PDB file of C-alpha atoms in Angstrom:
ATOM      1  CA  MET Y1136      90.048  70.725  57.862  1.00  0.00           C
ATOM      2  CA  LYS Y1137      87.812  69.481  55.106  1.00  0.00           C
ATOM      3  CA  VAL Y1138      86.047  66.130  55.433  1.00  0.00           C
ATOM      4  CA  LEU Y1139      84.251  64.213  52.683  1.00  0.00           C
ATOM      5  CA  VAL Y1140      81.519  61.807  53.849  1.00  0.00           C
ATOM      6  CA  ILE Y1141      80.679  58.895  51.557  1.00  0.00           C
ATOM      7  CA  GLU Y1142      77.599  57.124  52.908  1.00  0.00           C
ATOM      8  CA  ASP Y1143      74.484  55.835  51.130  1.00  0.00           C
ATOM      9  CA  GLU Y1144      72.208  55.818  54.190  1.00  0.00           C
ATOM     10  CA  PRO Y1145      70.934  59.392  54.791  1.00  0.00           C
ATOM     11  CA  LEU Y1146      70.418  58.897  58.537  1.00  0.00           C
ATOM     12  CA  ALA Y1147      73.901  57.427  58.953  1.00  0.00           C
ATOM     13  CA  ALA Y1148      75.397  60.328  56.964  1.00  0.00           C
ATOM     14  CA  GLU Y1149      73.595  62.851  59.189  1.00  0.00           C
ATOM     15  CA  ARG Y1150      74.761  61.029  62.320  1.00  0.00           C
ATOM     16  CA  ILE Y1151      78.370  61.045  61.134  1.00  0.00           C
ATOM     17  CA  GLU Y1152      78.140  64.752  60.352  1.00  0.00           C
ATOM     18  CA  LEU Y1153      76.745  65.493  63.832  1.00  0.00           C
ATOM     19  CA  LEU Y1154      79.450  63.409  65.510  1.00  0.00           C
ATOM     20  CA  VAL Y1155      82.198  65.127  63.505  1.00  0.00           C
ATOM     21  CA  GLN Y1156      80.834  68.568  64.457  1.00  0.00           C
ATOM     22  CA  LYS Y1157      80.557  67.500  68.102  1.00  0.00           C
ATOM     23  CA  TYR Y1158      84.191  66.388  68.011  1.00  0.00           C
ATOM     24  CA  ASP Y1159      85.485  69.624  66.462  1.00  0.00           C
ATOM     25  CA  ALA Y1160      83.389  72.418  64.953  1.00  0.00           C
ATOM     26  CA  ALA Y1161      86.425  73.442  62.883  1.00  0.00           C
ATOM     27  CA  LEU Y1162      86.061  70.267  60.811  1.00  0.00           C
ATOM     28  CA  THR Y1163      83.957  71.056  57.753  1.00  0.00           C
ATOM     29  CA  ILE Y1164      81.898  68.483  55.889  1.00  0.00           C
ATOM     30  CA  VAL Y1165      82.489  69.542  52.277  1.00  0.00           C
ATOM     31  CA  ALA Y1166      80.056  67.022  50.772  1.00  0.00           C
ATOM     32  CA  LYS Y1167      77.983  63.947  51.539  1.00  0.00           C
ATOM     33  CA  ILE Y1168      77.959  61.493  48.654  1.00  0.00           C
ATOM     34  CA  ASP Y1169      76.064  58.211  48.369  1.00  0.00           C
ATOM     35  CA  SER Y1170      77.662  56.283  45.498  1.00  0.00           C
ATOM     36  CA  VAL Y1171      80.922  55.174  43.934  1.00  0.00           C
ATOM     37  CA  GLU Y1172      80.244  57.021  40.658  1.00  0.00           C
ATOM     38  CA  GLU Y1173      79.268  60.305  42.344  1.00  0.00           C
ATOM     39  CA  THR Y1174      82.387  60.088  44.504  1.00  0.00           C
ATOM     40  CA  LEU Y1175      84.588  59.604  41.452  1.00  0.00           C
ATOM     41  CA  LEU Y1176      82.987  62.640  39.787  1.00  0.00           C
ATOM     42  CA  TRP Y1177      83.384  64.741  42.937  1.00  0.00           C
ATOM     43  CA  LEU Y1178      87.049  63.789  43.384  1.00  0.00           C
ATOM     44  CA  ASN Y1179      87.785  64.602  39.725  1.00  0.00           C
ATOM     45  CA  GLU Y1180      86.080  68.004  39.895  1.00  0.00           C
ATOM     46  CA  ASN Y1181      87.177  69.173  43.353  1.00  0.00           C
ATOM     47  CA  TYR Y1182      90.236  69.426  45.542  1.00  0.00           C
ATOM     48  CA  THR Y1183      91.411  66.530  47.665  1.00  0.00           C
ATOM     49  CA  PRO Y1184      89.802  66.662  51.115  1.00  0.00           C
ATOM     50  CA  ASP Y1185      91.913  66.337  54.258  1.00  0.00           C
ATOM     51  CA  LEU Y1186      90.005  63.212  55.313  1.00  0.00           C
ATOM     52  CA  MET Y1187      87.358  60.870  53.936  1.00  0.00           C
ATOM     53  CA  LEU Y1188      84.789  58.995  56.051  1.00  0.00           C
ATOM     54  CA  VAL Y1189      83.674  56.108  53.860  1.00  0.00           C
ATOM     55  CA  ASP Y1190      81.005  53.419  54.125  1.00  0.00           C
ATOM     56  CA  VAL Y1191      82.083  50.156  52.495  1.00  0.00           C
ATOM     57  CA  GLN Y1192      78.810  49.186  50.814  1.00  0.00           C
ATOM     58  CA  LEU Y1193      77.350  52.017  48.740  1.00  0.00           C
ATOM     59  CA  SER Y1194      74.264  52.223  46.546  1.00  0.00           C
ATOM     60  CA  ASP Y1195      76.174  51.175  43.414  1.00  0.00           C
ATOM     61  CA  GLY Y1196      78.850  48.853  44.779  1.00  0.00           C
ATOM     62  CA  LEU Y1197      81.734  48.569  47.201  1.00  0.00           C
ATOM     63  CA  SER Y1198      83.652  51.749  47.968  1.00  0.00           C
ATOM     64  CA  PHE Y1199      86.921  49.956  47.174  1.00  0.00           C
ATOM     65  CA  GLU Y1200      86.091  50.645  43.508  1.00  0.00           C
ATOM     66  CA  ILE Y1201      86.833  54.311  44.236  1.00  0.00           C
ATOM     67  CA  PHE Y1202      90.405  53.435  45.160  1.00  0.00           C
ATOM     68  CA  LYS Y1203      90.834  51.219  42.102  1.00  0.00           C
ATOM     69  CA  LYS Y1204      89.638  53.947  39.729  1.00  0.00           C
ATOM     70  CA  THR Y1205      91.336  57.042  41.148  1.00  0.00           C
ATOM     71  CA  ASN Y1206      94.316  57.980  43.264  1.00  0.00           C
ATOM     72  CA  VAL Y1207      92.935  58.946  46.673  1.00  0.00           C
ATOM     73  CA  ARG Y1208      95.590  61.033  48.374  1.00  0.00           C
ATOM     74  CA  CYS Y1209      94.128  61.518  51.826  1.00  0.00           C
ATOM     75  CA  PRO Y1210      93.569  59.349  54.893  1.00  0.00           C
ATOM     76  CA  VAL Y1211      90.355  57.340  55.128  1.00  0.00           C
ATOM     77  CA  ILE Y1212      88.238  56.213  58.062  1.00  0.00           C
ATOM     78  CA  PHE Y1213      85.876  53.410  57.069  1.00  0.00           C
ATOM     79  CA  THR Y1214      82.453  53.119  58.700  1.00  0.00           C
ATOM     80  CA  THR Y1215      80.507  49.950  58.020  1.00  0.00           C
ATOM     81  CA  ALA Y1216      78.247  47.268  59.415  1.00  0.00           C
ATOM     82  CA  TYR Y1217      80.519  44.558  57.991  1.00  0.00           C
ATOM     83  CA  ASP Y1218      83.719  43.383  59.625  1.00  0.00           C
ATOM     84  CA  GLN Y1219      84.923  41.196  56.738  1.00  0.00           C
ATOM     85  CA  TYR Y1220      86.403  44.115  54.764  1.00  0.00           C
ATOM     86  CA  ALA Y1221      88.849  45.335  57.432  1.00  0.00           C
ATOM     87  CA  ILE Y1222      92.015  43.899  55.889  1.00  0.00           C
ATOM     88  CA  GLN Y1223      91.091  45.242  52.460  1.00  0.00           C
ATOM     89  CA  ALA Y1224      90.390  48.660  53.997  1.00  0.00           C
ATOM     90  CA  PHE Y1225      93.866  48.992  55.438  1.00  0.00           C
ATOM     91  CA  LYS Y1226      95.347  48.505  51.972  1.00  0.00           C
ATOM     92  CA  VAL Y1227      93.805  51.790  50.775  1.00  0.00           C
ATOM     93  CA  ASN Y1228      94.863  54.695  53.048  1.00  0.00           C
ATOM     94  CA  SER Y1229      92.707  53.562  55.970  1.00  0.00           C
ATOM     95  CA  ILE Y1230      93.654  54.830  59.395  1.00  0.00           C
ATOM     96  CA  ASP Y1231      90.677  53.225  61.151  1.00  0.00           C
ATOM     97  CA  TYR Y1232      87.751  50.871  60.574  1.00  0.00           C
ATOM     98  CA  LEU Y1233      84.628  51.613  62.613  1.00  0.00           C
ATOM     99  CA  LEU Y1234      81.668  49.278  62.913  1.00  0.00           C
ATOM    100  CA  LYS Y1235      78.163  50.745  62.821  1.00  0.00           C
ATOM    101  CA  PRO Y1236      76.464  52.135  64.678  1.00  0.00           C
ATOM    102  CA  VAL Y1237      79.392  54.538  64.985  1.00  0.00           C
ATOM    103  CA  THR Y1238      79.741  55.890  68.507  1.00  0.00           C
ATOM    104  CA  PHE Y1239      81.162  59.245  69.492  1.00  0.00           C
ATOM    105  CA  ALA Y1240      83.944  57.504  71.440  1.00  0.00           C
ATOM    106  CA  ASP Y1241      84.994  55.415  68.424  1.00  0.00           C
ATOM    107  CA  LEU Y1242      84.887  58.341  66.016  1.00  0.00           C
ATOM    108  CA  SER Y1243      86.757  60.566  68.478  1.00  0.00           C
ATOM    109  CA  SER Y1244      89.504  57.974  68.790  1.00  0.00           C
ATOM    110  CA  ALA Y1245      89.782  57.707  64.998  1.00  0.00           C
ATOM    111  CA  LEU Y1246      89.849  61.503  64.575  1.00  0.00           C
ATOM    112  CA  ASP Y1247      92.498  61.776  67.312  1.00  0.00           C
ATOM    113  CA  LYS Y1248      94.599  59.279  65.353  1.00  0.00           C
ATOM    114  CA  PHE Y1249      94.059  61.330  62.186  1.00  0.00           C
ATOM    115  CA  LYS Y1250      95.173  64.551  63.897  1.00  0.00           C
ATOM    116  CA  THR Y1251      98.251  62.835  65.337  1.00  0.00           C
ATOM    117  CA  LEU Y1252      99.231  61.498  61.914  1.00  0.00           C
ATOM    118  CA  LYS Y1253      98.617  64.894  60.333  1.00  0.00           C
ATOM    119  CA  ASN Y1254     100.857  66.594  62.917  1.00  0.00           C
ATOM    120  CA  ILE Y1255     103.620  64.055  62.289  1.00  0.00           C
ATOM    121  CA  GLN Y1256     103.276  64.288  58.521  1.00  0.00           C
ATOM    122  CA  SER Y1257     103.288  68.094  58.216  1.00  0.00           C
ATOM    123  CA  PRO Y1258     106.896  68.596  59.393  1.00  0.00           C
ATOM    124  CA  LEU Y1259     107.979  65.750  57.110  1.00  0.00           C
ATOM    125  CA  GLN Y1260     106.303  67.394  54.129  1.00  0.00           C
ATOM    126  CA  ILE Y1261     108.035  70.680  54.923  1.00  0.00           C
ATOM    127  CA  PHE Y1262     111.351  68.815  55.114  1.00  0.00           C
ATOM    128  CA  ASP Y1263     110.648  67.125  51.755  1.00  0.00           C
ATOM    129  CA  ILE Y1264     109.804  70.460  50.140  1.00  0.00           C
ATOM    130  CA  GLN Y1265     113.006  71.998  51.501  1.00  0.00           C
ATOM    131  CA  GLU Y1266     115.013  69.050  50.146  1.00  0.00           C
ATOM    132  CA  LEU Y1267     113.397  69.542  46.741  1.00  0.00           C
ATOM    133  CA  ILE Y1268     114.231  73.251  46.755  1.00  0.00           C
ATOM    134  CA  ASN Y1269     117.836  72.488  47.652  1.00  0.00           C
ATOM    135  CA  SER Y1270     118.072  69.911  44.863  1.00  0.00           C
ATOM    136  CA  VAL Y1271     116.755  72.404  42.310  1.00  0.00           C
ATOM    137  CA  LYS Y1272     119.218  75.034  43.529  1.00  0.00           C
ATOM    138  CA  ASN Y1273     122.069  72.550  43.152  1.00  0.00           C
ATOM    139  CA  LEU Y1274     120.934  71.688  39.628  1.00  0.00           C
ATOM    140  CA  ASN Y1275     120.889  75.359  38.700  1.00  0.00           C
ATOM    141  CA  LYS Y1276     124.488  75.759  39.892  1.00  0.00           C
ATOM    142  CA  THR Y1277     125.768  73.105  37.497  1.00  0.00           C
TER     143      THR Y1277
END
């Protein structure tokens, strides 16, 4: 699974990467980005990651600007030193909100939640695709 880390503090970004690798070496950090604008560019030029780990306050503003300016289609785990943005975070694909310093236990719990949601969602997506195929077949018959 591909993980995008959005964090403007280099040491915090490195720590998150190490914790993710400790949790599951099969999780790949595809990029570490430190600003809203760079994130928008990356999302426009690349595929959607499976998961985003996002700091709230970035070098050029709040990360919520990312969600206002583009359609993020993957789950998000927020990591921040500020607790006042939690409600806002859950309005934009957030599956967890971790306060810094992020611990391995907290990140593990959030990643477990992500994997559980992914396992629930995958069969539903397959069902939706099958329904779409059946609908197209029925349209072709008429």
